[in-house]
mmCIF file of C-alpha atoms in Angstrom:
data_model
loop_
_atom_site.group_PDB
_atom_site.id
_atom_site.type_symbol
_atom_site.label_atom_id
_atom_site.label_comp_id
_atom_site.label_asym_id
_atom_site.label_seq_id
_atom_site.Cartn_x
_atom_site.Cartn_y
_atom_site.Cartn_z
ATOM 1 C CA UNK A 278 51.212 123.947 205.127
ATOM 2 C CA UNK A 279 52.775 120.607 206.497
ATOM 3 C CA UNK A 280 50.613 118.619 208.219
ATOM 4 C CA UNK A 281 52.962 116.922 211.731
ATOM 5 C CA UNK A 282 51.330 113.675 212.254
ATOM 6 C CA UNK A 283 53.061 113.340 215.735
ATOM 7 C CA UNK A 284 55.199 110.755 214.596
ATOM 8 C CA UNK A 285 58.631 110.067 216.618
ATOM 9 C CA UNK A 286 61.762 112.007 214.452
ATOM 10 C CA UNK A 287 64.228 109.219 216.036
ATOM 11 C CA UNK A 288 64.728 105.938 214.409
ATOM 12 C CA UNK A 289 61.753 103.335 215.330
ATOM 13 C CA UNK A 290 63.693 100.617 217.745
ATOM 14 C CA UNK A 291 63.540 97.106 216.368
ATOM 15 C CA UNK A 292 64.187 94.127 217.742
ATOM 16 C CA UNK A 293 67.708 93.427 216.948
ATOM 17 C CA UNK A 294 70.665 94.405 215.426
ATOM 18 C CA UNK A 295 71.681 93.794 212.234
ATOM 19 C CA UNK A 296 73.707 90.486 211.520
ATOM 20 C CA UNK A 297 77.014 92.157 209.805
ATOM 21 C CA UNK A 298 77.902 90.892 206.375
ATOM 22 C CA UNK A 299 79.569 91.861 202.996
ATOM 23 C CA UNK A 300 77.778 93.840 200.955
ATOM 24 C CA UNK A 301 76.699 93.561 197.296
ATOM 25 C CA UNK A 302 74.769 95.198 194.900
ATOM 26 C CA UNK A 303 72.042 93.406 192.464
ATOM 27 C CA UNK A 304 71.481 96.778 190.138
ATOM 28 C CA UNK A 305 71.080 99.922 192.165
ATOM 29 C CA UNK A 306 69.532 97.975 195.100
ATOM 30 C CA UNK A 307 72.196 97.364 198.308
ATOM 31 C CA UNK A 308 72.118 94.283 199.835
ATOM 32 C CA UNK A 309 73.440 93.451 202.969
ATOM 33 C CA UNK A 310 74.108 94.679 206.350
ATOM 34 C CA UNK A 311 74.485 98.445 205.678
ATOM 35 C CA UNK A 312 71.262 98.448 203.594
ATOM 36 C CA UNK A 313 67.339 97.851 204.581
ATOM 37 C CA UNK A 314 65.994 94.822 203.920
ATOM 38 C CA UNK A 315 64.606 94.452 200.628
ATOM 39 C CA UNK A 316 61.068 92.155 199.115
ATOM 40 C CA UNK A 317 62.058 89.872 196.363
ATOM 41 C CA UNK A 318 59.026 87.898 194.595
ATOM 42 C CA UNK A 319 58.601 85.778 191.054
ATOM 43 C CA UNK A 320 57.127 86.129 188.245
ATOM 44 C CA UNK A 321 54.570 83.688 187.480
ATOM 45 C CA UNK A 322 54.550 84.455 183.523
ATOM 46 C CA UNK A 323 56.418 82.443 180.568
ATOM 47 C CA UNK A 324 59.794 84.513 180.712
ATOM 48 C CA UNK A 325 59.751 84.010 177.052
ATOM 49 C CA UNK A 326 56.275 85.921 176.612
ATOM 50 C CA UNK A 327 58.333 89.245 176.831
ATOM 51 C CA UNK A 328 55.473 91.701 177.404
ATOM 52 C CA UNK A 329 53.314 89.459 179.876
ATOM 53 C CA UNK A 330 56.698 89.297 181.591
ATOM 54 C CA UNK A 331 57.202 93.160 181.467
ATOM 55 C CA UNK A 332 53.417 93.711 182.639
ATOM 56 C CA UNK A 333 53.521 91.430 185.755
ATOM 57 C CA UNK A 334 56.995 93.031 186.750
ATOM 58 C CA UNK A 335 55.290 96.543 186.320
ATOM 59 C CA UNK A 336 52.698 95.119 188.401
ATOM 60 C CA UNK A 337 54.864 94.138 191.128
ATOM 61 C CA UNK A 338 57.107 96.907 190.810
ATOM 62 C CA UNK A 339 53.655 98.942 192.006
ATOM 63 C CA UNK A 340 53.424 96.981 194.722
ATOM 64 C CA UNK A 341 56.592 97.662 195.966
ATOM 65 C CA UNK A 342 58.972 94.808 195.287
ATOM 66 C CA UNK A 343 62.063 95.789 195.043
ATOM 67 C CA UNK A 344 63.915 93.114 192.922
ATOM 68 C CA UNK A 345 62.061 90.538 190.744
ATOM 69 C CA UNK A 346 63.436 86.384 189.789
ATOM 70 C CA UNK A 347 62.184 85.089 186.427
ATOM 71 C CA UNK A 348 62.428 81.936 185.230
ATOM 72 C CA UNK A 349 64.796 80.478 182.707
ATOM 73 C CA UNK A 350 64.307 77.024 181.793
ATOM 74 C CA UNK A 351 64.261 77.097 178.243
ATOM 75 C CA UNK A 352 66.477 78.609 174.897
ATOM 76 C CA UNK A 353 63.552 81.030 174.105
ATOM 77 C CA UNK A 354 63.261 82.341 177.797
ATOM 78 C CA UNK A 355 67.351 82.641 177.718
ATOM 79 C CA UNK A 356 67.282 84.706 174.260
ATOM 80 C CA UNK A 357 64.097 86.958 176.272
ATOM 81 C CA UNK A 358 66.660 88.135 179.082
ATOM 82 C CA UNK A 359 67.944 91.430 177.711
ATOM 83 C CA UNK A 360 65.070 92.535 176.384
ATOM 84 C CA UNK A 361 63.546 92.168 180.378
ATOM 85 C CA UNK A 362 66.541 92.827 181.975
ATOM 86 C CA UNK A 363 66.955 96.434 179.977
ATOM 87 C CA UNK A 364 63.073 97.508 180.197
ATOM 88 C CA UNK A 365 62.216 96.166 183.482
ATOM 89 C CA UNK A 366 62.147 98.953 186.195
ATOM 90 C CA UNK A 367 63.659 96.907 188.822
ATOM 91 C CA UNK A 368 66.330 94.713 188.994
ATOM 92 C CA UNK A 369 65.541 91.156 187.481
ATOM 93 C CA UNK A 370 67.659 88.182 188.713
ATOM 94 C CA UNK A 371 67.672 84.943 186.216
ATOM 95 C CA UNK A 372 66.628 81.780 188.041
ATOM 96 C CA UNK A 373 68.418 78.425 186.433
ATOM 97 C CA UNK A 374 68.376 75.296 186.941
ATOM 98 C CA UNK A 375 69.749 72.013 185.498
ATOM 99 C CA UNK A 376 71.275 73.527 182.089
ATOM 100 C CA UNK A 377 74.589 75.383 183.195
ATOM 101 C CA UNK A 378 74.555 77.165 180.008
ATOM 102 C CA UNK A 379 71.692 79.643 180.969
ATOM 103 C CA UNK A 380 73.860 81.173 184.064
ATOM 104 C CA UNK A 381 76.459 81.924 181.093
ATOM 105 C CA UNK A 382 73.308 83.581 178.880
ATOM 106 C CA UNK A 383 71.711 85.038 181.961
ATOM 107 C CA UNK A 384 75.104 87.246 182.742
ATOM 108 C CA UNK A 385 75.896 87.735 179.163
ATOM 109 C CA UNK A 386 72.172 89.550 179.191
ATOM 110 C CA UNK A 387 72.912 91.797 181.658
ATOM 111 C CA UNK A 388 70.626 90.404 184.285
ATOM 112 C CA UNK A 389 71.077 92.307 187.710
ATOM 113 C CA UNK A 390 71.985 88.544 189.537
ATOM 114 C CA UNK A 391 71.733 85.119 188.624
ATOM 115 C CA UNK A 392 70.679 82.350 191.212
ATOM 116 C CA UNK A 393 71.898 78.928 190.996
ATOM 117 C CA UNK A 394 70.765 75.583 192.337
ATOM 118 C CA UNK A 395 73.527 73.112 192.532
ATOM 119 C CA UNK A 396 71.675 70.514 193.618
ATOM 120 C CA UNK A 397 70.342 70.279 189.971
ATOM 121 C CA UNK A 398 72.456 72.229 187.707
ATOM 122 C CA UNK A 399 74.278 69.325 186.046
ATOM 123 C CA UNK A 400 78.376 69.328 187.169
ATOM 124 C CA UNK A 401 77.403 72.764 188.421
ATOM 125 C CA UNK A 402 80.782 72.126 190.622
ATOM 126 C CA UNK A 403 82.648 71.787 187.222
ATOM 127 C CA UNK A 404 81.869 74.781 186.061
ATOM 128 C CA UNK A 405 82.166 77.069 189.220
ATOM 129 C CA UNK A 406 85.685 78.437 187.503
ATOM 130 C CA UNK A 407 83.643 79.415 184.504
ATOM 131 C CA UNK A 408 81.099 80.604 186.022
ATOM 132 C CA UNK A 409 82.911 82.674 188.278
ATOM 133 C CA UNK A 410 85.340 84.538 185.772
ATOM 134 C CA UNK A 411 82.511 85.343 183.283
ATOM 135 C CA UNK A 412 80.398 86.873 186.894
ATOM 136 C CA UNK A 413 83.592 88.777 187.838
ATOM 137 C CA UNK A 414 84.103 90.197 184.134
ATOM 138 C CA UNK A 415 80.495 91.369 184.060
ATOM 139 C CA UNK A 416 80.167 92.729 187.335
ATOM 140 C CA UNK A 417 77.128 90.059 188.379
ATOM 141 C CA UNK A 418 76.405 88.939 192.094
ATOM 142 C CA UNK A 419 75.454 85.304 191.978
ATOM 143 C CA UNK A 420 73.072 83.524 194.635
ATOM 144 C CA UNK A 421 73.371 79.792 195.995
ATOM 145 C CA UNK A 422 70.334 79.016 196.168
ATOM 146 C CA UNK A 423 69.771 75.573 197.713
ATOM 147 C CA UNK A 424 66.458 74.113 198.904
ATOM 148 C CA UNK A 425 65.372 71.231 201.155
ATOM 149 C CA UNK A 426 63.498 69.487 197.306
ATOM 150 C CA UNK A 427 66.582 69.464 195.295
ATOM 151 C CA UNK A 428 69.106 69.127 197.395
ATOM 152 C CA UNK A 429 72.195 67.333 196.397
ATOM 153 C CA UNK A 430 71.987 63.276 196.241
ATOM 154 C CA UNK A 431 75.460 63.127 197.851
ATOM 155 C CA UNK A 432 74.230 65.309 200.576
ATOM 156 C CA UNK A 433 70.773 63.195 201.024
ATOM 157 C CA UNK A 434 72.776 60.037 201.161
ATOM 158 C CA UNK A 435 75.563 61.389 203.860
ATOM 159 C CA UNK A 436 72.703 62.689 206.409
ATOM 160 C CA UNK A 437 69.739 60.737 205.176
ATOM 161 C CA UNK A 438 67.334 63.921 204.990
ATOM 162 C CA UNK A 439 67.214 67.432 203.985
ATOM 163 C CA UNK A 440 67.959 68.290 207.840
ATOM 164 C CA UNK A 441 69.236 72.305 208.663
ATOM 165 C CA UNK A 442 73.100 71.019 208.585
ATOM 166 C CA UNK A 443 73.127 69.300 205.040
ATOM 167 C CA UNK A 444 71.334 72.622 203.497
ATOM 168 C CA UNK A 445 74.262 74.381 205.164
ATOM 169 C CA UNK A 446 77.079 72.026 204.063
ATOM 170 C CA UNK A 447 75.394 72.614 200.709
ATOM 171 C CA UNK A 448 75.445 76.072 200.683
ATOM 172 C CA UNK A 449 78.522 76.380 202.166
ATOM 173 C CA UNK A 450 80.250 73.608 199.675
ATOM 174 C CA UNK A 451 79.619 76.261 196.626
ATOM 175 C CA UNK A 452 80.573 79.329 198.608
ATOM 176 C CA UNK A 453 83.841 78.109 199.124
ATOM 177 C CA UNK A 454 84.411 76.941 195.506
ATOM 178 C CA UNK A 455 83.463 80.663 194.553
ATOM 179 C CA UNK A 456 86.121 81.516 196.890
ATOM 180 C CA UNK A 457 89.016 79.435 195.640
ATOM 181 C CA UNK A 458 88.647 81.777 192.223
ATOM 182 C CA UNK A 459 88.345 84.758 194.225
ATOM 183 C CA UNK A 460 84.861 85.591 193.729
ATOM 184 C CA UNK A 461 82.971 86.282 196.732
ATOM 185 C CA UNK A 462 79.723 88.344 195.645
ATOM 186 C CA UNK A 463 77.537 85.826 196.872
ATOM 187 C CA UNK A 464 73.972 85.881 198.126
ATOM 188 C CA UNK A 465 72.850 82.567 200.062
ATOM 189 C CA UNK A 466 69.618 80.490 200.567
ATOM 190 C CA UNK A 467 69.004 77.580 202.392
ATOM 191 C CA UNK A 468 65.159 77.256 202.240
ATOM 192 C CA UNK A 469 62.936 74.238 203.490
ATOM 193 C CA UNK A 470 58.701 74.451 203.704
ATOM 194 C CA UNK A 471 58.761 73.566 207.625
ATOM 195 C CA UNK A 472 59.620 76.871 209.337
ATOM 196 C CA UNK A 473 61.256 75.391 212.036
ATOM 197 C CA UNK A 474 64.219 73.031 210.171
ATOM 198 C CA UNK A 475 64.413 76.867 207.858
ATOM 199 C CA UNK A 476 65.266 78.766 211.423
ATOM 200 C CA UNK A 477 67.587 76.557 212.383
ATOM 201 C CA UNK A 478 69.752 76.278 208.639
ATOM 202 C CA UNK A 479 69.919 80.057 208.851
ATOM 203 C CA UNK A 480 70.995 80.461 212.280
ATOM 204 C CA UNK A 481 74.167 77.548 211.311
ATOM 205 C CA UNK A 482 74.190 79.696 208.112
ATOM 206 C CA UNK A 483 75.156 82.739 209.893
ATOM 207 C CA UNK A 484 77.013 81.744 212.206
ATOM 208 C CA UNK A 485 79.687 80.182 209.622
ATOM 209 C CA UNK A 486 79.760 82.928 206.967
ATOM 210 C CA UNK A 487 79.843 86.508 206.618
ATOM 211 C CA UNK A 488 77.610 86.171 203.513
ATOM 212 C CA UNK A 489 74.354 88.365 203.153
ATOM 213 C CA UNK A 490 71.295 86.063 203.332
ATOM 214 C CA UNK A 491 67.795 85.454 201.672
ATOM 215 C CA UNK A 492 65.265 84.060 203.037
ATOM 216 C CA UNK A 493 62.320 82.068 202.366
ATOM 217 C CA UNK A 494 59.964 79.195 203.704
ATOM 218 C CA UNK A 495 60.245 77.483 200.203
ATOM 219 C CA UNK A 496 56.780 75.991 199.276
ATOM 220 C CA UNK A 497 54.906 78.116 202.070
ATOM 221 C CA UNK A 498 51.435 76.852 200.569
ATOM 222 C CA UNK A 499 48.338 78.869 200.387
ATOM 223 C CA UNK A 500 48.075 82.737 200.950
ATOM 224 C CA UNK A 501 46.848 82.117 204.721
ATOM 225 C CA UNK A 502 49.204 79.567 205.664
ATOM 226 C CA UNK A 503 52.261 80.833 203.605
ATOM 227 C CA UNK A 504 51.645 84.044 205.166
ATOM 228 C CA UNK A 505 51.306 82.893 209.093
ATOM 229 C CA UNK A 506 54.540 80.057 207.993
ATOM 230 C CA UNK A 507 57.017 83.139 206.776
ATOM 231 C CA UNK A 508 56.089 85.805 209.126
ATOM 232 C CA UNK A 509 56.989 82.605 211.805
ATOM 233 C CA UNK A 510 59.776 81.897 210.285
ATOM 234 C CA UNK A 511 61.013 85.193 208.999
ATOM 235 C CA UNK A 512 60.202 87.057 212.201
ATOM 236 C CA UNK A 513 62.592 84.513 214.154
ATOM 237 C CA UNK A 514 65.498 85.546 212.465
ATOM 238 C CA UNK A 515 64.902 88.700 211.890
ATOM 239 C CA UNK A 516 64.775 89.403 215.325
ATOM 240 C CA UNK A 517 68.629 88.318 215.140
ATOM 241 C CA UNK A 518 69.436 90.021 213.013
ATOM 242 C CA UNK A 519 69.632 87.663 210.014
ATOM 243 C CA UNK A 520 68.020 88.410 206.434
ATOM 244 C CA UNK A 521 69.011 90.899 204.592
ATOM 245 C CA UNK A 522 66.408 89.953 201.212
ATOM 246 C CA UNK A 523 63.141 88.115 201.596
ATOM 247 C CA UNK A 524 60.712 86.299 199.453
ATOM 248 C CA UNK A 525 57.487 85.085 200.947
ATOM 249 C CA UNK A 526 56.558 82.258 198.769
ATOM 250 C CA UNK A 527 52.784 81.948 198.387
ATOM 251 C CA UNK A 528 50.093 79.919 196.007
ATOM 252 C CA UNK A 529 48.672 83.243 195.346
ATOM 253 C CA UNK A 530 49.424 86.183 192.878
ATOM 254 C CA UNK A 531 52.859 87.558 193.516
ATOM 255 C CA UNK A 532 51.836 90.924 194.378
ATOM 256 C CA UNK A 533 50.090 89.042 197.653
ATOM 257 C CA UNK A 534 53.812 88.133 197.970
ATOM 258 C CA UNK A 535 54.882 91.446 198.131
ATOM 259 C CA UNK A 536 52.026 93.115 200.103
ATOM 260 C CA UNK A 537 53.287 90.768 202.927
ATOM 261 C CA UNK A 538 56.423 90.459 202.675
ATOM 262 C CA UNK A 539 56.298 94.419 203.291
ATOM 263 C CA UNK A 540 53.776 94.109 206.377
ATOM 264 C CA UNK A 541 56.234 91.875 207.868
ATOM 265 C CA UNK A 542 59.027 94.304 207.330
ATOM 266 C CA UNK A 543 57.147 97.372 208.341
ATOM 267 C CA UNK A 544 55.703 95.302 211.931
ATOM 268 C CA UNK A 545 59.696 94.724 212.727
ATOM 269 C CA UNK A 546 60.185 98.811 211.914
ATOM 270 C CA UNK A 547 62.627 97.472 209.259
ATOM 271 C CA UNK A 548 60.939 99.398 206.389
ATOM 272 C CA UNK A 549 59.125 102.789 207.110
ATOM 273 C CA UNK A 550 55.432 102.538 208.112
ATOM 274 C CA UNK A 551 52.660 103.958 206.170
ATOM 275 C CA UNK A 552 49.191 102.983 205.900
ATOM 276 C CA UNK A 553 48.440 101.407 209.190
ATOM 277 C CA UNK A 554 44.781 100.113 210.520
ATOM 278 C CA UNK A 555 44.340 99.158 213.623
ATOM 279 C CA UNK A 556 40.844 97.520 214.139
ATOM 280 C CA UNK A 557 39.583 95.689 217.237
ATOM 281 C CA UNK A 558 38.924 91.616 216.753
ATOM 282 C CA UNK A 559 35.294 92.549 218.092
ATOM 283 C CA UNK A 560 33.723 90.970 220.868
ATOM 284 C CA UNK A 561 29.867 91.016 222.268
ATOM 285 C CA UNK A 562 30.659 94.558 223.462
ATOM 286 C CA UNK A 563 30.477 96.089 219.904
ATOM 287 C CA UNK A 564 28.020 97.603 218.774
ATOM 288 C CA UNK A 565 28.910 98.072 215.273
ATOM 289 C CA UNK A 566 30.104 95.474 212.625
ATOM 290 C CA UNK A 567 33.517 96.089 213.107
ATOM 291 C CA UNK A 568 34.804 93.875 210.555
ATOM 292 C CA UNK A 569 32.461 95.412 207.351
ATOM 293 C CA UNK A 570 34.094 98.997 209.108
ATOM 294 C CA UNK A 571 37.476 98.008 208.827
ATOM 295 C CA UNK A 572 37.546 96.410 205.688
ATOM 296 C CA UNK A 573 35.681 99.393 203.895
ATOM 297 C CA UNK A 574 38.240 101.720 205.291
ATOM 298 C CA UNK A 575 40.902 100.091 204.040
ATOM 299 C CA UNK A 576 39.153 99.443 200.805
ATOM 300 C CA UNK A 577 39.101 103.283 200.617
ATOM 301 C CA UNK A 578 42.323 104.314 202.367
ATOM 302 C CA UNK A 579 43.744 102.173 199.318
ATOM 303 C CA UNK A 580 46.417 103.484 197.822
ATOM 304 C CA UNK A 581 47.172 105.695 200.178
ATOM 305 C CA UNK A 582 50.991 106.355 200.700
ATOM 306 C CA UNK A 583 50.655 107.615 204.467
ATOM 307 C CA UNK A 584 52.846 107.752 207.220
ATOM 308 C CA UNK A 585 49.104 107.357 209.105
ATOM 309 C CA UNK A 586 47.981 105.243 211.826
ATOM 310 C CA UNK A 587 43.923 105.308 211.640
ATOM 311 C CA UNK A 588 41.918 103.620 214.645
ATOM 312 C CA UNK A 589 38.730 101.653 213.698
ATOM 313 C CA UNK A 590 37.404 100.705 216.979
ATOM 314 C CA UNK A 591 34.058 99.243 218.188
ATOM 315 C CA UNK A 592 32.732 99.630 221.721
ATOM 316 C CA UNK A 593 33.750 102.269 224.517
ATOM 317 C CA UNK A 594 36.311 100.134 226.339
ATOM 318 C CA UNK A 595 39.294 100.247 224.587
ATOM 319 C CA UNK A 596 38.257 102.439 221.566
ATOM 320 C CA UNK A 597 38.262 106.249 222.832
ATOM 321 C CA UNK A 598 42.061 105.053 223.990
ATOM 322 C CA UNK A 599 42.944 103.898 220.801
ATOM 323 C CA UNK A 600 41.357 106.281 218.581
ATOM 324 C CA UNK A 601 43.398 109.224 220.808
ATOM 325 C CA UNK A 602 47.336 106.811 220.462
ATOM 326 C CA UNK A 603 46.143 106.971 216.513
ATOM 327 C CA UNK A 604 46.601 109.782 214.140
ATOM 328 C CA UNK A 605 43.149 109.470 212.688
ATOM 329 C CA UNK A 606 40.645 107.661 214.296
ATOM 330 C CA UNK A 607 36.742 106.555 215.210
ATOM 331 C CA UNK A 608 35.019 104.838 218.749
ATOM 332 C CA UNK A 609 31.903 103.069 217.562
ATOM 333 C CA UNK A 610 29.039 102.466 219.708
ATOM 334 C CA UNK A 611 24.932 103.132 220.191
ATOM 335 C CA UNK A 612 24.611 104.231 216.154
ATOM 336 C CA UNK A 613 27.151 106.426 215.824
ATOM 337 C CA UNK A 614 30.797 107.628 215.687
ATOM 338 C CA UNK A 615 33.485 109.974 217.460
ATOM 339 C CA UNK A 616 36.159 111.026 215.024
ATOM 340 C CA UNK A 617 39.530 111.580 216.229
ATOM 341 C CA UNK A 618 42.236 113.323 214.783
ATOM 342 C CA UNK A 619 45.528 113.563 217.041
ATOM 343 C CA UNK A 620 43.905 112.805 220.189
ATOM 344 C CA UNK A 621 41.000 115.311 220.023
ATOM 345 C CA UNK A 622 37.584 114.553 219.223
ATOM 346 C CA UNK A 623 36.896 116.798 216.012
ATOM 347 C CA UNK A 624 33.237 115.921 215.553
ATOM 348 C CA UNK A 625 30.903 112.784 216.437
ATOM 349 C CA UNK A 626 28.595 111.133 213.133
ATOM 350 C CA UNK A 627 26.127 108.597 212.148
ATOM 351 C CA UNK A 628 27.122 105.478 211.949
ATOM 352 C CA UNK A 629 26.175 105.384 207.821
ATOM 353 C CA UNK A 630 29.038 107.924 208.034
ATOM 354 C CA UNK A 631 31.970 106.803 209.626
ATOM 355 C CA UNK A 632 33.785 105.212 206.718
ATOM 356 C CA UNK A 633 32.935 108.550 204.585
ATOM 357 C CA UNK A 634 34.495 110.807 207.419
ATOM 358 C CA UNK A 635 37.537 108.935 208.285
ATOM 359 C CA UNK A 636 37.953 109.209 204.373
ATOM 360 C CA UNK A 637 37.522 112.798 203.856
ATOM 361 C CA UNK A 638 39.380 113.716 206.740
ATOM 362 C CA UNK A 639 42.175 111.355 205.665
ATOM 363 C CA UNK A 640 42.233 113.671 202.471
ATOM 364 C CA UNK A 641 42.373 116.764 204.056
ATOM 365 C CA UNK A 642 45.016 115.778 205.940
ATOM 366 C CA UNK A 643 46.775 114.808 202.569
ATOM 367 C CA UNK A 644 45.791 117.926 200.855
ATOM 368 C CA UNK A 645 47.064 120.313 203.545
ATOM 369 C CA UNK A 646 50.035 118.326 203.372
ATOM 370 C CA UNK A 647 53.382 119.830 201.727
ATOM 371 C CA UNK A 648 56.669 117.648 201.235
ATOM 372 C CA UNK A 649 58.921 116.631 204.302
ATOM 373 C CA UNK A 650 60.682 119.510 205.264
ATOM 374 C CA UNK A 651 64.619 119.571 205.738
ATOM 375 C CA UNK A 652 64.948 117.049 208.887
ATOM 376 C CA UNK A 653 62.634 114.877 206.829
ATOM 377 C CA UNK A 654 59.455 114.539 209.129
ATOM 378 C CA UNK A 655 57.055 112.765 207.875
ATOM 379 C CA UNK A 656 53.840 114.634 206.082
ATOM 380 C CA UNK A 657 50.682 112.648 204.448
ATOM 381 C CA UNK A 658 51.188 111.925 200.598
ATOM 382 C CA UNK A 659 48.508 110.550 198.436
ATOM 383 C CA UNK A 660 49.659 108.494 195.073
#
């Protein structure tokens, strides 16, 4: 038996249309204009520590990244590359800087991508030709990857600051080297920690090049403000259209990375929802702690690989009207519950058993489930 959760068969509307660019692919992922979106993060291990490396890109590959940067500033982390680049599950792009050698080992080990910096690789202009042959022969997108702390010192000394035009002369400097030897699988970044000078390079960016773009608020800071900084950020262009990969850069483990940086994407309907809470901010109306609620049903709807909308609500003004829009849902108030499932009030409960229901009847819903059926509509999974 499939389970319809009510959800709408046409495509979700976003905000805007896609910015159109070449496309690319880094391993079996797409990127660019004809593909969704995808969540990049980092690793945070020693690349050279092979099976730390492996374990944190299992890790994130849980989580749902879908390609992963190491780092490769060192011999030992060069000679590690094939050994990660074969095992890993996803595909791994090298990350170099200053020694021009390592793009040359990084391709050679059959990573998916390399990115470059050329404000720091040393006569990284020099050895574009090189570079470029040995990416063509292998097959290997590269990425420019500039940012607003390493930014060329000709660049700095021509407009004084990294402002949003020198990250795009930058960026658009390499590109065009890359083009004189006919390569032209190129990714681009121009990132910068304040959100607003980031907009702005990407909107120049886009305007001047047909290139697919990542983004990222370089530096973001702390899970809280990293978060608010690249959803800001990320959520402005988006809504033109521009990004095609994204990396939310937070002091934080780099699955937080990825949890968000997927939130983000499923809010702009640019990546399928699934697990979705929607919880009042509470107010002197409720009469239940609506914040302990919420955060124990997500603590126990984790996991959960839903196509679901579940309503935790806390007083009788808005809740009974939310709990009916959701799939699943519960209006709080006076010591108890009323449990909604697709509108209709299935049965009202104790308060001490409102997280407990909204569970159990989240499982039935999964275990009556079957798979999608031939038009695809979507059915409750549990992983």
């Amino acid at each position: 038996m499939t389970v319809d959760l009510g959800l709408p068969a046409a495509p979700p509307p976003v905000l805007g249309k896609r910015r159109v660019t070449r496309q690319l692919r880094v391993g079996a992922v797409g990127v660019g204009s004809d593909f969704p979106v995808s969540v990049q993060s980092m690793t945070t291990t020693v690349t050279a520590d092979v099976n730390a490396t492996l374990q944190q890109i299992a890790e994130l590959t849980a989580t749902g990244c879908d390609i992963v940067r190491v780092a490769c500033p060192s011999q030992d982390d060069a000679d590690a590359l094939p050994q990660i680049a074969r095992k890993s599950k996803i595909p791994v792009i090298a990350d170099i800087h200053f020694q021009p050698k390592y793009v040359f080992a990084a391709i050679e080990a059959g990573c998916a991508a390399v990115r470059v910096n050329p404000g720091n690789i040393k006569k990284f202009d020099d050895k574009v030709k090189e570079i470029a042959r040995a990416a063509k022969d292998h097959g290997t997108p590269i990425r420019i990857g500039v940012n607003a702390g390493s930014l060329d010192a000709r660049l700095m000394a021509k407009h004084g600051k990294a402002t949003p035009e020198a990250l795009v002369e930058s960026a658009l400097w390499e590109a065009e080297l890359f083009a004189e030897h006919d390569f032209h699988d190129l990714k681009i970044s121009v990132k910068h920690n304040d959100p607003v000078v980031m907009v702005r390079a990407y909107e120049l960016l886009a305007e001047s090049c047909d290139y697919p773009l990542h983004l990222g608020v370089t530096e973001a800071g702390p899970a809280f403000q990293g978060t608010v900084k690249s959803a800001v950020a990320f959520g402005a262009l988006l809504r033109q259209g521009i990004g095609d990969t994204i990396r939310v850069s937070l002091s934080a483990p780099p699955m937080e990375e990825v949890k968000v940086g997927t939130q983000i994407l499923q809010s702009l309907n640019l990546r399928p929802r699934k697990l979705e809470i929607v919880s009042c901010p509470s107010c002197g109306r409720a009469q239940v702690d609506v914040y302990k609620l919420a955060d124990q049903v997500t603590a126990g709807l984790e996991g959960m690989e839903v196509p679901l909308r579940v309503a935790v609500m806390g007083c009788v003004v808005n809740g009974p009207g939310e709990a009916r829009e959701a799939d699943l849902g519960v209006a709080s108030g006076n010591g108890k519950g009323q449990i909604f499932v697709k509108g209709k009030v299935i049965k009202t409960v104790p308060e001490s058993k409102i997280v407990e229901t909204l569970i159990e009847e989240a499982m039935r819903l999964a275990e009556e489930a079957g798979p999608p059926d031939a038009a695809g509509s979507p059915t409750v999974s549990v992983l």
